[in-house]
Amino acid sequence: MIRIGGVLVSPGEGGVYGERMIGSYRVWDPRRSKLAALALLGSEIDLAPEMRVLYLGAANGTTVSHVADYVEVVYAVEFAPRPMQDLLEVCRRRRNIVPIMADAGRPERYAGIVEEVDLLYMDVAQPDQAGIALRNLRFLRKGGTLVLMLKTRSVDVTQSPQDVLEETVRTLTAGGLSIRETRWLEPYHRDHAAIVCEAIK
Ligand code: SAM
């Protein structure tokens, strides 16, 4: 991913959410995007032109639009009508985003649209985040990467964030993933951890 003077950017047309521009590059704000936070906090996660991405929890397309600036195609899944309207606006100006209005917990509903992907990215803030990730592994190629943005308070407010993270890691490992990295997203996002895994089967 490209940085200009320590600022994370993506190469694309601006005006998606009032983001600042540096020349022809869009400033990618870590407070608006957990993926930007993860990158700026030192993760080795990267995006490349030949990559295909399945993105669960696309919302209004803020992060999706930056990812699309870097990769070949983004399949963007969102189930709420209001953010989907905004996402469709973003799609009008970017030809490599495929919007899919569906529940990420029911991947069979979009199995006929999505091809095999290199990166499965998930930001859905649901109680069963690990389960949803595992159900979508069918789309991830062997050796591909899962990035799960875990909102611990959506899983269980009574457990400590660290315990929720550890339990989620155990579930993902039992589901056939190899954990590459876990990272709390402070100071940008409170009680959120990124879990980066590799699909080993
Ligand atoms: N990833 C977005 C970004 O960085 O721009 C923000 C995502 S927001 C935290 C979570 C989104 O996930 C919401 O728009 C919500 O409607 C969506 N969502 C939650 N559960 C979902 C599900 N089961 N299927 C599809 N979308 C879901």
CSV table of C-alpha atoms and ligand atoms in Angstrom, one decimal:
chain,number,residue,atom,x,y,z
A,1,MET,CA,0.0,0.0,0.0
A,2,ILE,CA,1.2,3.5,-0.8
A,3,ARG,CA,2.3,6.0,1.8
A,4,ILE,CA,3.1,9.7,1.2
A,5,GLY,CA,5.1,11.2,4.0
A,6,GLY,CA,3.7,8.6,6.5
A,7,VAL,CA,0.1,9.1,5.3
A,8,LEU,CA,-1.7,6.1,3.8
A,9,VAL,CA,-3.3,6.8,0.5
A,10,SER,CA,-4.9,4.9,-2.4
A,11,PRO,CA,-4.7,5.8,-6.1
A,12,GLY,CA,-8.2,6.7,-7.3
A,13,GLU,CA,-10.8,9.3,-8.0
A,14,GLY,CA,-11.8,11.2,-4.8
A,15,GLY,CA,-15.0,12.6,-3.6
A,16,VAL,CA,-16.4,9.4,-2.0
A,17,TYR,CA,-16.7,10.6,1.5
A,18,GLY,CA,-15.1,14.0,1.6
A,19,GLU,CA,-11.6,12.5,1.8
A,20,ARG,CA,-8.5,14.7,1.4
A,21,MET,CA,-6.4,14.4,-1.7
A,22,ILE,CA,-2.7,14.5,-2.1
A,23,GLY,CA,-2.2,15.1,-5.8
A,24,SER,CA,-4.1,12.2,-7.5
A,25,TYR,CA,-4.0,10.1,-4.3
A,26,ARG,CA,-6.9,9.7,-1.8
A,27,VAL,CA,-5.9,10.0,1.9
A,28,TRP,CA,-7.1,6.8,3.7
A,29,ASP,CA,-8.1,7.8,7.2
A,30,PRO,CA,-7.4,5.2,9.9
A,31,ARG,CA,-10.2,6.5,12.1
A,32,ARG,CA,-12.7,5.9,9.3
A,33,SER,CA,-11.3,2.6,8.2
A,34,LYS,CA,-10.1,-0.4,10.3
A,35,LEU,CA,-8.0,-1.7,7.4
A,36,ALA,CA,-6.1,1.6,7.2
A,37,ALA,CA,-5.6,1.4,11.0
A,38,LEU,CA,-4.2,-2.1,10.6
A,39,ALA,CA,-1.8,-1.1,7.9
A,40,LEU,CA,-0.6,2.0,9.8
A,41,LEU,CA,-0.1,0.0,13.0
A,42,GLY,CA,2.5,-2.1,11.3
A,43,SER,CA,0.8,-5.1,9.8
A,44,GLU,CA,2.3,-6.6,6.7
A,45,ILE,CA,-1.1,-6.9,5.0
A,46,ASP,CA,-0.9,-5.6,1.5
A,47,LEU,CA,-3.2,-5.2,-1.6
A,48,ALA,CA,-2.0,-5.8,-5.1
A,49,PRO,CA,-3.5,-5.2,-8.6
A,50,GLU,CA,-4.2,-8.9,-9.4
A,51,MET,CA,-6.1,-9.6,-6.2
A,52,ARG,CA,-9.7,-10.6,-5.9
A,53,VAL,CA,-11.4,-9.7,-2.7
A,54,LEU,CA,-14.6,-10.7,-1.0
A,55,TYR,CA,-15.6,-8.0,1.4
A,56,LEU,CA,-18.3,-8.7,4.1
A,57,GLY,CA,-19.9,-5.7,5.8
A,58,ALA,CA,-19.4,-3.2,3.0
A,59,ALA,CA,-21.5,-0.5,4.6
A,60,ASN,CA,-21.5,2.7,2.6
A,61,GLY,CA,-18.3,1.8,0.7
A,62,THR,CA,-15.7,3.9,2.6
A,63,THR,CA,-13.1,1.1,2.9
A,64,VAL,CA,-14.4,-0.8,-0.1
A,65,SER,CA,-13.6,2.2,-2.3
A,66,HIS,CA,-10.0,2.3,-1.1
A,67,VAL,CA,-9.5,-1.4,-1.5
A,68,ALA,CA,-11.0,-1.2,-5.1
A,69,ASP,CA,-8.3,1.5,-5.9
A,70,TYR,CA,-5.7,-1.2,-5.4
A,71,VAL,CA,-7.2,-4.6,-6.6
A,72,GLU,CA,-8.8,-6.2,-9.6
A,73,VAL,CA,-12.2,-6.8,-8.2
A,74,VAL,CA,-14.1,-6.4,-4.9
A,75,TYR,CA,-17.3,-8.4,-4.2
A,76,ALA,CA,-19.0,-6.2,-1.6
A,77,VAL,CA,-21.6,-7.8,0.6
A,78,GLU,CA,-24.0,-5.7,2.7
A,79,PHE,CA,-27.5,-6.5,4.0
A,80,ALA,CA,-28.8,-3.1,5.2
A,81,PRO,CA,-30.7,-1.1,2.6
A,82,ARG,CA,-29.6,2.4,3.6
A,83,PRO,CA,-25.8,1.9,3.4
A,84,MET,CA,-26.4,-0.2,0.2
A,85,GLN,CA,-27.8,2.9,-1.5
A,86,ASP,CA,-24.6,4.8,-0.8
A,87,LEU,CA,-22.5,1.8,-1.8
A,88,LEU,CA,-24.3,1.8,-5.2
A,89,GLU,CA,-23.3,5.4,-5.7
A,90,VAL,CA,-19.7,4.4,-5.1
A,91,CYS,CA,-20.1,1.5,-7.5
A,92,ARG,CA,-21.3,3.9,-10.2
A,93,ARG,CA,-17.9,5.5,-10.3
A,94,ARG,CA,-15.8,2.4,-9.8
A,95,ARG,CA,-16.2,-0.4,-12.3
A,96,ASN,CA,-14.5,-3.1,-10.2
A,97,ILE,CA,-16.9,-3.3,-7.3
A,98,VAL,CA,-19.7,-5.9,-7.5
A,99,PRO,CA,-22.4,-4.9,-4.9
A,100,ILE,CA,-24.2,-7.8,-3.4
A,101,MET,CA,-27.2,-7.2,-1.1
A,102,ALA,CA,-27.2,-10.3,1.1
A,103,ASP,CA,-26.7,-11.7,4.6
A,104,ALA,CA,-23.0,-12.7,5.0
A,105,GLY,CA,-24.2,-15.5,7.2
A,106,ARG,CA,-26.0,-17.1,4.2
A,107,PRO,CA,-23.1,-17.4,1.6
A,108,GLU,CA,-25.1,-19.9,-0.4
A,109,ARG,CA,-27.2,-16.9,-1.6
A,110,TYR,CA,-24.3,-15.4,-3.4
A,111,ALA,CA,-22.3,-18.5,-4.3
A,112,GLY,CA,-23.3,-18.2,-7.9
A,113,ILE,CA,-21.8,-14.7,-8.2
A,114,VAL,CA,-18.6,-14.7,-6.3
A,115,GLU,CA,-15.5,-16.4,-7.7
A,116,GLU,CA,-12.5,-17.7,-5.8
A,117,VAL,CA,-10.8,-14.9,-3.9
A,118,ASP,CA,-7.3,-14.1,-2.6
A,119,LEU,CA,-8.5,-12.0,0.3
A,120,LEU,CA,-11.6,-12.5,2.5
A,121,TYR,CA,-12.2,-9.3,4.5
A,122,MET,CA,-14.8,-9.1,7.2
A,123,ASP,CA,-16.2,-6.3,9.3
A,124,VAL,CA,-19.7,-7.2,10.3
A,125,ALA,CA,-20.0,-6.5,14.1
A,126,GLN,CA,-22.2,-9.6,14.7
A,127,PRO,CA,-22.2,-12.0,17.7
A,128,ASP,CA,-21.1,-14.9,15.5
A,129,GLN,CA,-18.3,-13.2,13.6
A,130,ALA,CA,-16.1,-16.3,13.6
A,131,GLY,CA,-18.9,-18.5,12.4
A,132,ILE,CA,-19.7,-16.2,9.5
A,133,ALA,CA,-16.0,-16.1,8.5
A,134,LEU,CA,-15.8,-19.9,8.5
A,135,ARG,CA,-19.0,-20.2,6.4
A,136,ASN,CA,-17.4,-17.9,3.8
A,137,LEU,CA,-14.1,-19.8,3.6
A,138,ARG,CA,-15.5,-21.7,0.6
A,139,PHE,CA,-14.6,-18.7,-1.5
A,140,LEU,CA,-11.0,-18.3,-0.2
A,141,ARG,CA,-8.3,-20.0,-2.2
A,142,LYS,CA,-5.8,-22.2,-0.4
A,143,GLY,CA,-3.0,-19.9,0.9
A,144,GLY,CA,-5.4,-16.9,0.7
A,145,THR,CA,-5.8,-14.4,3.5
A,146,LEU,CA,-8.7,-13.8,5.9
A,147,VAL,CA,-8.8,-10.5,7.7
A,148,LEU,CA,-11.4,-10.5,10.4
A,149,MET,CA,-12.1,-7.2,12.1
A,150,LEU,CA,-13.4,-8.4,15.5
A,151,LYS,CA,-15.7,-6.1,17.4
A,152,THR,CA,-15.4,-7.8,20.7
A,153,ARG,CA,-18.4,-6.0,22.3
A,154,SER,CA,-20.7,-7.4,19.6
A,155,VAL,CA,-19.7,-10.9,20.6
A,156,ASP,CA,-20.0,-10.7,24.3
A,157,VAL,CA,-20.1,-7.5,26.5
A,158,THR,CA,-19.7,-9.6,29.7
A,159,GLN,CA,-16.4,-11.1,28.7
A,160,SER,CA,-13.1,-9.2,28.5
A,161,PRO,CA,-12.1,-8.1,25.0
A,162,GLN,CA,-8.9,-10.3,25.3
A,163,ASP,CA,-11.0,-13.4,26.2
A,164,VAL,CA,-13.3,-12.8,23.2
A,165,LEU,CA,-10.2,-12.4,21.0
A,166,GLU,CA,-8.7,-15.7,22.3
A,167,GLU,CA,-11.9,-17.6,21.9
A,168,THR,CA,-12.3,-16.3,18.4
A,169,VAL,CA,-8.8,-17.3,17.5
A,170,ARG,CA,-9.5,-20.8,18.8
A,171,THR,CA,-12.6,-21.1,16.7
A,172,LEU,CA,-10.8,-19.9,13.6
A,173,THR,CA,-7.9,-22.3,14.2
A,174,ALA,CA,-10.2,-25.2,14.7
A,175,GLY,CA,-11.9,-24.2,11.4
A,176,GLY,CA,-8.7,-24.8,9.4
A,177,LEU,CA,-7.0,-21.4,9.5
A,178,SER,CA,-3.5,-20.6,10.5
A,179,ILE,CA,-3.2,-17.4,12.5
A,180,ARG,CA,-0.6,-15.0,11.2
A,181,GLU,CA,-1.2,-12.0,13.4
A,182,THR,CA,-3.6,-10.5,15.9
A,183,ARG,CA,-3.5,-6.8,16.6
A,184,TRP,CA,-5.6,-4.4,18.7
A,185,LEU,CA,-6.6,-1.3,16.7
A,186,GLU,CA,-6.1,1.2,19.5
A,187,PRO,CA,-5.9,4.2,19.3
A,188,TYR,CA,-8.0,4.3,16.2
A,189,HIS,CA,-10.8,1.9,17.1
A,190,ARG,CA,-11.7,0.9,20.7
A,191,ASP,CA,-12.3,-2.8,21.6
A,192,HIS,CA,-11.6,-3.9,18.0
A,193,ALA,CA,-8.9,-6.4,17.1
A,194,ALA,CA,-7.7,-7.5,13.6
A,195,ILE,CA,-7.1,-11.2,13.1
A,196,VAL,CA,-5.1,-12.0,10.1
A,197,CYS,CA,-5.1,-15.7,9.0
A,198,GLU,CA,-4.1,-17.9,6.2
A,199,ALA,CA,-6.3,-20.6,4.7
A,200,ILE,CA,-4.3,-23.8,4.9
A,201,LYS,CA,-6.8,-26.2,3.3
B,1,SAM,N1,-16.4,-2.0,6.6
B,1,SAM,C1,-17.1,-0.7,6.6
B,1,SAM,C2,-16.0,0.3,6.3
B,1,SAM,O1,-14.9,0.2,6.8
B,1,SAM,O2,-16.3,1.2,5.5
B,1,SAM,C3,-17.8,-0.5,7.9
B,1,SAM,C4,-18.7,-1.7,8.2
B,1,SAM,S1,-19.8,-1.4,9.6
B,1,SAM,C5,-18.8,-1.5,11.0
B,1,SAM,C6,-20.6,-3.0,9.6
B,1,SAM,C7,-21.5,-3.2,8.4
B,1,SAM,O3,-21.8,-4.6,8.3
B,1,SAM,C8,-22.9,-2.5,8.5
B,1,SAM,O4,-23.1,-1.7,7.4
B,1,SAM,C9,-23.9,-3.6,8.7
B,1,SAM,O5,-25.1,-3.3,8.0
B,1,SAM,C10,-23.2,-4.8,7.9
B,1,SAM,N2,-23.6,-6.1,8.4
B,1,SAM,C11,-23.7,-6.6,9.6
B,1,SAM,N3,-24.1,-7.8,9.6
B,1,SAM,C12,-24.1,-8.2,8.3
B,1,SAM,C13,-24.5,-9.5,7.7
B,1,SAM,N4,-24.8,-10.6,8.4
B,1,SAM,N5,-24.4,-9.5,6.3
B,1,SAM,C14,-24.1,-8.4,5.6
B,1,SAM,N6,-23.8,-7.2,6.2
B,1,SAM,C15,-23.8,-7.1,7.5
